[in-house]
Short mmCIF file of N, CA and C in Angstrom, two decimals:
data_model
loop_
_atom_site.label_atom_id
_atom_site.label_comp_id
_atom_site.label_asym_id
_atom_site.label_seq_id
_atom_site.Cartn_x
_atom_site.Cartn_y
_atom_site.Cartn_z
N UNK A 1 18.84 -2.10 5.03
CA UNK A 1 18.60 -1.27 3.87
C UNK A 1 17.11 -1.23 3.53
N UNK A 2 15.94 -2.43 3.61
CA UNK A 2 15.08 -2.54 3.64
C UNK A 2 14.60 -1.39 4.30
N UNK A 3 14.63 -1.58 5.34
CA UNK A 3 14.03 -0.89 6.60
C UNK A 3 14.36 0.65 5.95
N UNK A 4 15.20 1.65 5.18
CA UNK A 4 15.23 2.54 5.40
C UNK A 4 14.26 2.87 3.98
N UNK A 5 14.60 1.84 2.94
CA UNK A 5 13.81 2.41 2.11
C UNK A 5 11.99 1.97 2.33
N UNK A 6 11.71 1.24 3.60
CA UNK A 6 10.28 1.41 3.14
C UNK A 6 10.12 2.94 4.57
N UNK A 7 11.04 2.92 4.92
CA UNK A 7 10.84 4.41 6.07
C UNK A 7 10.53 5.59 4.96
N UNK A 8 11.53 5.72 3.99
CA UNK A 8 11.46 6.81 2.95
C UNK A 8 10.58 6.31 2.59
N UNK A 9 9.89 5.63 1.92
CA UNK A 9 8.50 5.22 1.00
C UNK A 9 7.25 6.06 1.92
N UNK A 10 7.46 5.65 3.70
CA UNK A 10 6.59 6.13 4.47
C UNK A 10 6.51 7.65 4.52
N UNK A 11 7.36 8.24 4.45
CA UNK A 11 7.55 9.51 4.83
C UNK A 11 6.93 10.25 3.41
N UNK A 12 7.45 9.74 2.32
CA UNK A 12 6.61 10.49 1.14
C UNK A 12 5.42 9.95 1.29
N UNK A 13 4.42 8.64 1.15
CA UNK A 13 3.56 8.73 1.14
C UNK A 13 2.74 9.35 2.20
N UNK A 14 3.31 10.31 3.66
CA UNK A 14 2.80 10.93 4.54
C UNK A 14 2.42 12.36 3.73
N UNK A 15 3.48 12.81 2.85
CA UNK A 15 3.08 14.05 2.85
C UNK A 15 2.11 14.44 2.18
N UNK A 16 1.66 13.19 1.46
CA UNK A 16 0.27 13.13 0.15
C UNK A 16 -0.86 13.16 1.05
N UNK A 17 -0.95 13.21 2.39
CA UNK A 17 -2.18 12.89 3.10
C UNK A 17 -2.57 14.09 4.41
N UNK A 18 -3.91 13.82 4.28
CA UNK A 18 -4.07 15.25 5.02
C UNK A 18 -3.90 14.84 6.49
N UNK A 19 -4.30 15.68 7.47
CA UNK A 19 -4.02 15.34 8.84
C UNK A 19 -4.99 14.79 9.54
N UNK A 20 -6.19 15.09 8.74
CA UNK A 20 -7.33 14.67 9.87
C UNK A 20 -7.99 13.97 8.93
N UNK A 21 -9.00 12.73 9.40
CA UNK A 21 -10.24 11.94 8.33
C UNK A 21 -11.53 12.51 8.43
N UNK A 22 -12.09 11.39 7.95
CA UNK A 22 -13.59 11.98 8.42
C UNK A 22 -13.97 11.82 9.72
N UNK A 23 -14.81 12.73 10.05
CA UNK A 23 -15.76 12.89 11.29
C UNK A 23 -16.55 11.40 11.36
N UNK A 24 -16.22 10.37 12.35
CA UNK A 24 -17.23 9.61 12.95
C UNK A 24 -17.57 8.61 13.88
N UNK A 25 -18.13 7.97 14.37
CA UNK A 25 -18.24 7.02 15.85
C UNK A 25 -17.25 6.28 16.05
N UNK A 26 -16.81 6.40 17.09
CA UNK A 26 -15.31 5.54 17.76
C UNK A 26 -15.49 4.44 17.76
N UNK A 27 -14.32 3.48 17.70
CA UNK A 27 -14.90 2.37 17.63
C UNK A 27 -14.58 1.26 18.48
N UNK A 28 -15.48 0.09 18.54
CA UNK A 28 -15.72 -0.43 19.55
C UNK A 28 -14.16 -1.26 19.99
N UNK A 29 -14.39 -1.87 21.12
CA UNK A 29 -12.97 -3.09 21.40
C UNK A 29 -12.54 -3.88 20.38
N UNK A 30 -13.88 -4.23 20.08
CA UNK A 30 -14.42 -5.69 19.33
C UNK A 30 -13.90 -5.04 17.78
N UNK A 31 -14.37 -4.24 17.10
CA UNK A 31 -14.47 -3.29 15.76
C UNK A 31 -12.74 -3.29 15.98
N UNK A 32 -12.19 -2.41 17.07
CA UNK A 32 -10.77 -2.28 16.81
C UNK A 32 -10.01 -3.31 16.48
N UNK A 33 -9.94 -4.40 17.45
CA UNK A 33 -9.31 -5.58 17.59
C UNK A 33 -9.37 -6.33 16.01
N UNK A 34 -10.94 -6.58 15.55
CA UNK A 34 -10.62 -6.86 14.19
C UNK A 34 -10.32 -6.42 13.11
N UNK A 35 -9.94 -5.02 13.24
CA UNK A 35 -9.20 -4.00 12.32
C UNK A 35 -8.03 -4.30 12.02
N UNK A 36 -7.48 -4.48 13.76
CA UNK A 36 -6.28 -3.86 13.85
C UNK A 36 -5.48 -5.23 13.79
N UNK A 37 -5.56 -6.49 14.48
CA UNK A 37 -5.00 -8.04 15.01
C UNK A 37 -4.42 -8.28 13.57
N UNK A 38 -3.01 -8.47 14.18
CA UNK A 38 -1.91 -9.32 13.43
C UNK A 38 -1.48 -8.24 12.25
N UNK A 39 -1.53 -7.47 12.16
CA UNK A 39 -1.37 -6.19 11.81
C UNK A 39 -0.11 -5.43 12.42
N UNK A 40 0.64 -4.28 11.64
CA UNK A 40 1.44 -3.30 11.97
C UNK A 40 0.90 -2.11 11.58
N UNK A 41 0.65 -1.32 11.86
CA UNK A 41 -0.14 0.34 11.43
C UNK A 41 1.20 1.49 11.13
N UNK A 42 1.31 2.34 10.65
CA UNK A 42 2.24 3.18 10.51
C UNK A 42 1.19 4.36 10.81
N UNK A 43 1.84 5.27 11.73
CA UNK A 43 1.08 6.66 11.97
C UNK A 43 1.57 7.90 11.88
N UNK A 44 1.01 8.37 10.85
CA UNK A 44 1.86 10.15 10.96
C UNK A 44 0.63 11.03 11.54
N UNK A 45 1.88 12.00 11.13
CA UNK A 45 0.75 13.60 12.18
C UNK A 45 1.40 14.41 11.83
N UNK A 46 0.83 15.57 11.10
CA UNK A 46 1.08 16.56 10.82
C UNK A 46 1.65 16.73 9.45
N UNK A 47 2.06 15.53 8.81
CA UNK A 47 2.64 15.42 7.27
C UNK A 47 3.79 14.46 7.10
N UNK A 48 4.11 14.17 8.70
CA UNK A 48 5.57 13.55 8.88
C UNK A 48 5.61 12.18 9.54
N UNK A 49 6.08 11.48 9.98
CA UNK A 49 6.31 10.25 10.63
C UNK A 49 6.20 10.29 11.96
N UNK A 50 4.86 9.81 12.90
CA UNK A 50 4.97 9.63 14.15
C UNK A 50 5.68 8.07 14.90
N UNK A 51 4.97 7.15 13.92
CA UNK A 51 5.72 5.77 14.80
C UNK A 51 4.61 5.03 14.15
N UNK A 52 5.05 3.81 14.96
CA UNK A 52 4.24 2.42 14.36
C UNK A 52 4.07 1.46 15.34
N UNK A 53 2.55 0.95 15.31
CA UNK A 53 2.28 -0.07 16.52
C UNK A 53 2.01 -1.54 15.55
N UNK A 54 2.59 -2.57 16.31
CA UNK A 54 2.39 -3.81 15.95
C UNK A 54 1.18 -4.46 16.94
N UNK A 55 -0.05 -4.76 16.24
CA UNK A 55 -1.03 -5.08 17.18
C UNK A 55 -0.97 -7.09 16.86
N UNK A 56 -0.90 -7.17 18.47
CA UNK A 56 -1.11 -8.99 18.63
C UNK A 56 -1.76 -9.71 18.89
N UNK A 57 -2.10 -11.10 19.16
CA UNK A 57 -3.26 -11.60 19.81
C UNK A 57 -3.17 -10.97 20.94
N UNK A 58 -4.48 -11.50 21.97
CA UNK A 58 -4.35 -11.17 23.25
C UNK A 58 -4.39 -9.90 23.62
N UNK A 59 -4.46 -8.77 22.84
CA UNK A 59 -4.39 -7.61 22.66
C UNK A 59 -3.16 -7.38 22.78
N UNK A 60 -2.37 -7.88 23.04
CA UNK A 60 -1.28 -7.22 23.20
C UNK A 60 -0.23 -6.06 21.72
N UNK A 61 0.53 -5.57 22.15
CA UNK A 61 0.94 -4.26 20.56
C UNK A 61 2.26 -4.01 21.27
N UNK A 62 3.38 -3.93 20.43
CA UNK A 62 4.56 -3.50 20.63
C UNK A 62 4.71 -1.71 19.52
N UNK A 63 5.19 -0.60 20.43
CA UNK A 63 5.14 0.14 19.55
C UNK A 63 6.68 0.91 19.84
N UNK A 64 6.50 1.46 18.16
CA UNK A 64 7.89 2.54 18.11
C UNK A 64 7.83 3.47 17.45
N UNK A 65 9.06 4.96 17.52
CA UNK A 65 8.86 5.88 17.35
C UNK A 65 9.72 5.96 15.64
N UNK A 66 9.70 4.63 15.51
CA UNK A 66 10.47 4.21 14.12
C UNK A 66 12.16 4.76 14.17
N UNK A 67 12.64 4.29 15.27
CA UNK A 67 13.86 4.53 15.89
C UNK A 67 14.50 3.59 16.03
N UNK A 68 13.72 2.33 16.03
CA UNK A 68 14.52 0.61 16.46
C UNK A 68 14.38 0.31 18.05
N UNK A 69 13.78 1.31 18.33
CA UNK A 69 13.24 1.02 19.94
C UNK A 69 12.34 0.69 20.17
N UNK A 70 11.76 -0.30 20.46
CA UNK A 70 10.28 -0.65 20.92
C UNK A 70 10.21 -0.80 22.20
N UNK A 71 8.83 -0.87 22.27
CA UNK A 71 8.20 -0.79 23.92
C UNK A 71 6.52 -2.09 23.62
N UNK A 72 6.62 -2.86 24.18
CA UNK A 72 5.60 -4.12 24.93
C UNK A 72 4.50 -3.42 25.56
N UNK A 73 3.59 -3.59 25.23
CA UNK A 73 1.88 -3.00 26.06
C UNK A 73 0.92 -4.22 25.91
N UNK A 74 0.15 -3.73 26.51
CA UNK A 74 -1.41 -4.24 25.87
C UNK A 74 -2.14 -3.09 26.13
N UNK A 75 -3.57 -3.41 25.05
CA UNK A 75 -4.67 -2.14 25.20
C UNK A 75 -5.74 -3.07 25.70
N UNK A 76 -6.83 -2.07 26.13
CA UNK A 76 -8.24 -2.51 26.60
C UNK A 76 -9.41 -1.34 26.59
N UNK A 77 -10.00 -1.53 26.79
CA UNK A 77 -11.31 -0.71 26.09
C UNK A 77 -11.74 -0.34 27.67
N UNK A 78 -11.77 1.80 27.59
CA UNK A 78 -12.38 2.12 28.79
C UNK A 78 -12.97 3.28 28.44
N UNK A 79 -14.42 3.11 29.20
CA UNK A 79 -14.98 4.62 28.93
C UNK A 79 -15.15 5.06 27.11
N UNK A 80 -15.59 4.07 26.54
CA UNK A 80 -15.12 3.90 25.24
C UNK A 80 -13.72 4.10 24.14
N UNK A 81 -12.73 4.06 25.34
CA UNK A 81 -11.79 4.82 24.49
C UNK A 81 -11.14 3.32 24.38
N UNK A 82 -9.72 3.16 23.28
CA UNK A 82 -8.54 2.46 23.61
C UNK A 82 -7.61 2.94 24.21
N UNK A 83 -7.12 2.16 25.52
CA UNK A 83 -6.42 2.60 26.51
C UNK A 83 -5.39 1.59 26.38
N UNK A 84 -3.89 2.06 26.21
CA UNK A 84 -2.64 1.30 26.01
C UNK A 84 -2.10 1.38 27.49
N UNK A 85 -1.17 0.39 27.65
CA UNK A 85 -0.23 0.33 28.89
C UNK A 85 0.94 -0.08 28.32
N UNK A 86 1.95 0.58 28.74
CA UNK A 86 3.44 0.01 28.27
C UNK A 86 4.35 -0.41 29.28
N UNK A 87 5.59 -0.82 29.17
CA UNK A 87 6.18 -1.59 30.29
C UNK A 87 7.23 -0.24 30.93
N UNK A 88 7.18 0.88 30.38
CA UNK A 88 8.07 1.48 31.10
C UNK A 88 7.16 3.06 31.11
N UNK A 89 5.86 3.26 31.33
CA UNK A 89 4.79 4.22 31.38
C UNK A 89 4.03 3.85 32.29
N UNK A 90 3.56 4.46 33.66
CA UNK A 90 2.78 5.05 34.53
C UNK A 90 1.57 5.03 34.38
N UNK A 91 1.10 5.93 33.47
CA UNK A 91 -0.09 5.82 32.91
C UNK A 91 -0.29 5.43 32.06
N UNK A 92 -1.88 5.04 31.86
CA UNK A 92 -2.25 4.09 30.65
C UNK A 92 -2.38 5.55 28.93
N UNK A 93 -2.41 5.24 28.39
CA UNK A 93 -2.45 5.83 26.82
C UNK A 93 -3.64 5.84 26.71
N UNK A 94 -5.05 6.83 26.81
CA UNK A 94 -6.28 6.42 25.95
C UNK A 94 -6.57 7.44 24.88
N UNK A 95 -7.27 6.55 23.83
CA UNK A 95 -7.12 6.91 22.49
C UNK A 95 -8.79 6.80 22.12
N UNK A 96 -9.13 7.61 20.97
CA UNK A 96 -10.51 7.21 20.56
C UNK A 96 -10.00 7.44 18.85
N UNK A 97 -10.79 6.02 18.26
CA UNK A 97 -10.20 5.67 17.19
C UNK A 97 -11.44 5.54 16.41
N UNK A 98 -11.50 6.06 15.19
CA UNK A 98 -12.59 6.01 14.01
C UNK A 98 -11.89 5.64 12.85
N UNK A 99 -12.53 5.17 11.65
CA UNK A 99 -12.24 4.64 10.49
C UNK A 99 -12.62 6.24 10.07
N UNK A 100 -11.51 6.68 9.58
CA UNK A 100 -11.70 7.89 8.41
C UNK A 100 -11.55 7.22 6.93
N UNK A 101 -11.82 8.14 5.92
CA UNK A 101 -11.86 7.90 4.59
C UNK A 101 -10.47 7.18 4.21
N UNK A 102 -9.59 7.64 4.79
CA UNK A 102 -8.16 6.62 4.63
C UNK A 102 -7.83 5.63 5.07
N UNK A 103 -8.30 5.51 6.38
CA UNK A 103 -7.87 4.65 7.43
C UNK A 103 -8.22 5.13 8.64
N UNK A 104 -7.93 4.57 9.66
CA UNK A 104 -7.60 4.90 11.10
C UNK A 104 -7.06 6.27 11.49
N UNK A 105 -8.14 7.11 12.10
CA UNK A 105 -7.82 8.46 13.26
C UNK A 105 -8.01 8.33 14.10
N UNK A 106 -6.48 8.51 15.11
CA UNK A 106 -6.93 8.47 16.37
C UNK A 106 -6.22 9.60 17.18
N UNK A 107 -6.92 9.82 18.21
CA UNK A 107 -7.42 10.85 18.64
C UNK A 107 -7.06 11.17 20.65
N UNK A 108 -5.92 11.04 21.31
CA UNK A 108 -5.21 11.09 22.21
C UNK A 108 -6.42 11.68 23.42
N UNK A 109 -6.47 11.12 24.07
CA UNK A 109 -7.88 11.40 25.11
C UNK A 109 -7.67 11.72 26.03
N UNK A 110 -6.23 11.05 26.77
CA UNK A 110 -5.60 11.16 28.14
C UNK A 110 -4.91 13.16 28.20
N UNK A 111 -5.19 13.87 26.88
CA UNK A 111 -4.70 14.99 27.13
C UNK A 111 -5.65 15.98 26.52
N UNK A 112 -5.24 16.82 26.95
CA UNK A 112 -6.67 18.44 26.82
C UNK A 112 -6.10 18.70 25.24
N UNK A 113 -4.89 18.98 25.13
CA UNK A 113 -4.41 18.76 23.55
C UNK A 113 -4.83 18.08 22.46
N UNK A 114 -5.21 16.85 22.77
CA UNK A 114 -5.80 15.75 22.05
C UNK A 114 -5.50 16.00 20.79
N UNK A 115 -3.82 15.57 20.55
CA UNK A 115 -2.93 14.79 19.72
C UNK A 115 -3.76 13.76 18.45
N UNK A 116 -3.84 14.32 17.38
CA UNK A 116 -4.60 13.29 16.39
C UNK A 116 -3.38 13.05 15.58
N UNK A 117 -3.24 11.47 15.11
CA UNK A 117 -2.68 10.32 14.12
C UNK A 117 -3.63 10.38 13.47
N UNK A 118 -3.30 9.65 12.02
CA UNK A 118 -3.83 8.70 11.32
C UNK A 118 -3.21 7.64 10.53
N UNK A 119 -3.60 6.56 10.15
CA UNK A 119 -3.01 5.49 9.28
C UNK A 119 -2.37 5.93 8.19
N UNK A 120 -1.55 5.87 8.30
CA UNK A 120 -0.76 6.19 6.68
C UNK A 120 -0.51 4.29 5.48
N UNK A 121 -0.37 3.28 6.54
CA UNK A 121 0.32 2.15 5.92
C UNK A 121 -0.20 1.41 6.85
N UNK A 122 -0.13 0.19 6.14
CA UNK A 122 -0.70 -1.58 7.12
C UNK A 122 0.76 -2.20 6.61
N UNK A 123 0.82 -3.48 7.48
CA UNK A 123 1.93 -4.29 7.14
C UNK A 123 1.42 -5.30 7.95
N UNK A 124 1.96 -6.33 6.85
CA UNK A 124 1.59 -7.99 7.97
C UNK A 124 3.42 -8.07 8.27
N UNK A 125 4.06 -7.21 8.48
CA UNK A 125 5.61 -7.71 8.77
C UNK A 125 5.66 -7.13 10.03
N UNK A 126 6.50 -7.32 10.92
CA UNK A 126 6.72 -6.88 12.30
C UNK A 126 7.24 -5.50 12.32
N UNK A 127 7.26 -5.14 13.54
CA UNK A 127 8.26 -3.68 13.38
C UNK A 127 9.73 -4.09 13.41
N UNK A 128 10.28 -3.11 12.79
CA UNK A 128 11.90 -3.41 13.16
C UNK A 128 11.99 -2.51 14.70
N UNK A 129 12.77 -3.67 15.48
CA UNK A 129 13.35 -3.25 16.64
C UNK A 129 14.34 -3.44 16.88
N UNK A 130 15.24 -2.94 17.66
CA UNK A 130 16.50 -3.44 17.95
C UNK A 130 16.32 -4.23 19.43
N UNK A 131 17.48 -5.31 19.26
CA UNK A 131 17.75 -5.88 20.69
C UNK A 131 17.93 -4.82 22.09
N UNK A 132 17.68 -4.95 22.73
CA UNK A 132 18.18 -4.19 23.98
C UNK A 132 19.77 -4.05 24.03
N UNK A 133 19.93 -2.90 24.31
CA UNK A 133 20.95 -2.23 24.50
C UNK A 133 22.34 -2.88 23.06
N UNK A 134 21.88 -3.36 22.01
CA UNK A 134 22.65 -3.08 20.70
C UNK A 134 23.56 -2.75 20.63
N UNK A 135 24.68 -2.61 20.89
CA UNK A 135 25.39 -2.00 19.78
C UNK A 135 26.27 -0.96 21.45
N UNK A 136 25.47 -1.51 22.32
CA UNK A 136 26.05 -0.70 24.09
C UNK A 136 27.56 -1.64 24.27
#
């Protein structure tokens, strides 16, 4: 029940926020890592709910589409971008991430589209995930 009412909490406080931050320099490994470590981020796009990454030591980040499914990665810093790897993705994820006036924009690199998030919410609590195959 938790879980759904801070989902609804998320989803209205998405629609109060615009889509894009301010314009400015990406930021470093080092800059991200201490942003982001021991941390959960919530990310929308477009007004609505995209998902949420749990960032860990070691770099490592478990993320979800706020479905109860998660997926295991780590990121690393290339070509200045943040570049994710997940356990069931091919290619790596790279991202270029700035502190906007709200929070965190980031900015999908690996595509000509270039897909922008931003922070909507922090949490020192984990994501909710479900066990593998639940409820199968």
């Amino acid at each position: 029940m938790r879980v759904v009412a801070t989902y609804l909490a998320l989803i209205g406080a998405i629609a109060g926020l615009p889509a894009t931050g301010l314009a400015g320099q990406s930021m470093s490994a080092a800059e991200f890592d201490a942003y982001t470590r021991g941390k959960t981020f919530y990310y929308g796009r477009d007004g609505s709910a995209y998902g949420g990454e749990e960032y860990l030591d070691d770099r490592r980040v478990r993320w979800s589409f706020l479905d109860g499914q998660c997926q295991d990665g780590r990121w690393y810093e290339e070509g200045g971008n943040i570049c994710f790897t997940y356990e069931h993705l091919d290619e790596p994820q790279c991202w270029s991430f700035e502190r906007g006036a709200r929070g965190l924009v980031a900015r999908f690199e690996s595509d000509p589209s270039r897909l922008e998030l931003y922070e909507v919410e922090q949490s020192a609590e984990p994501l909710h995930c479900l066990g593998p195959d639940v409820g199968a």
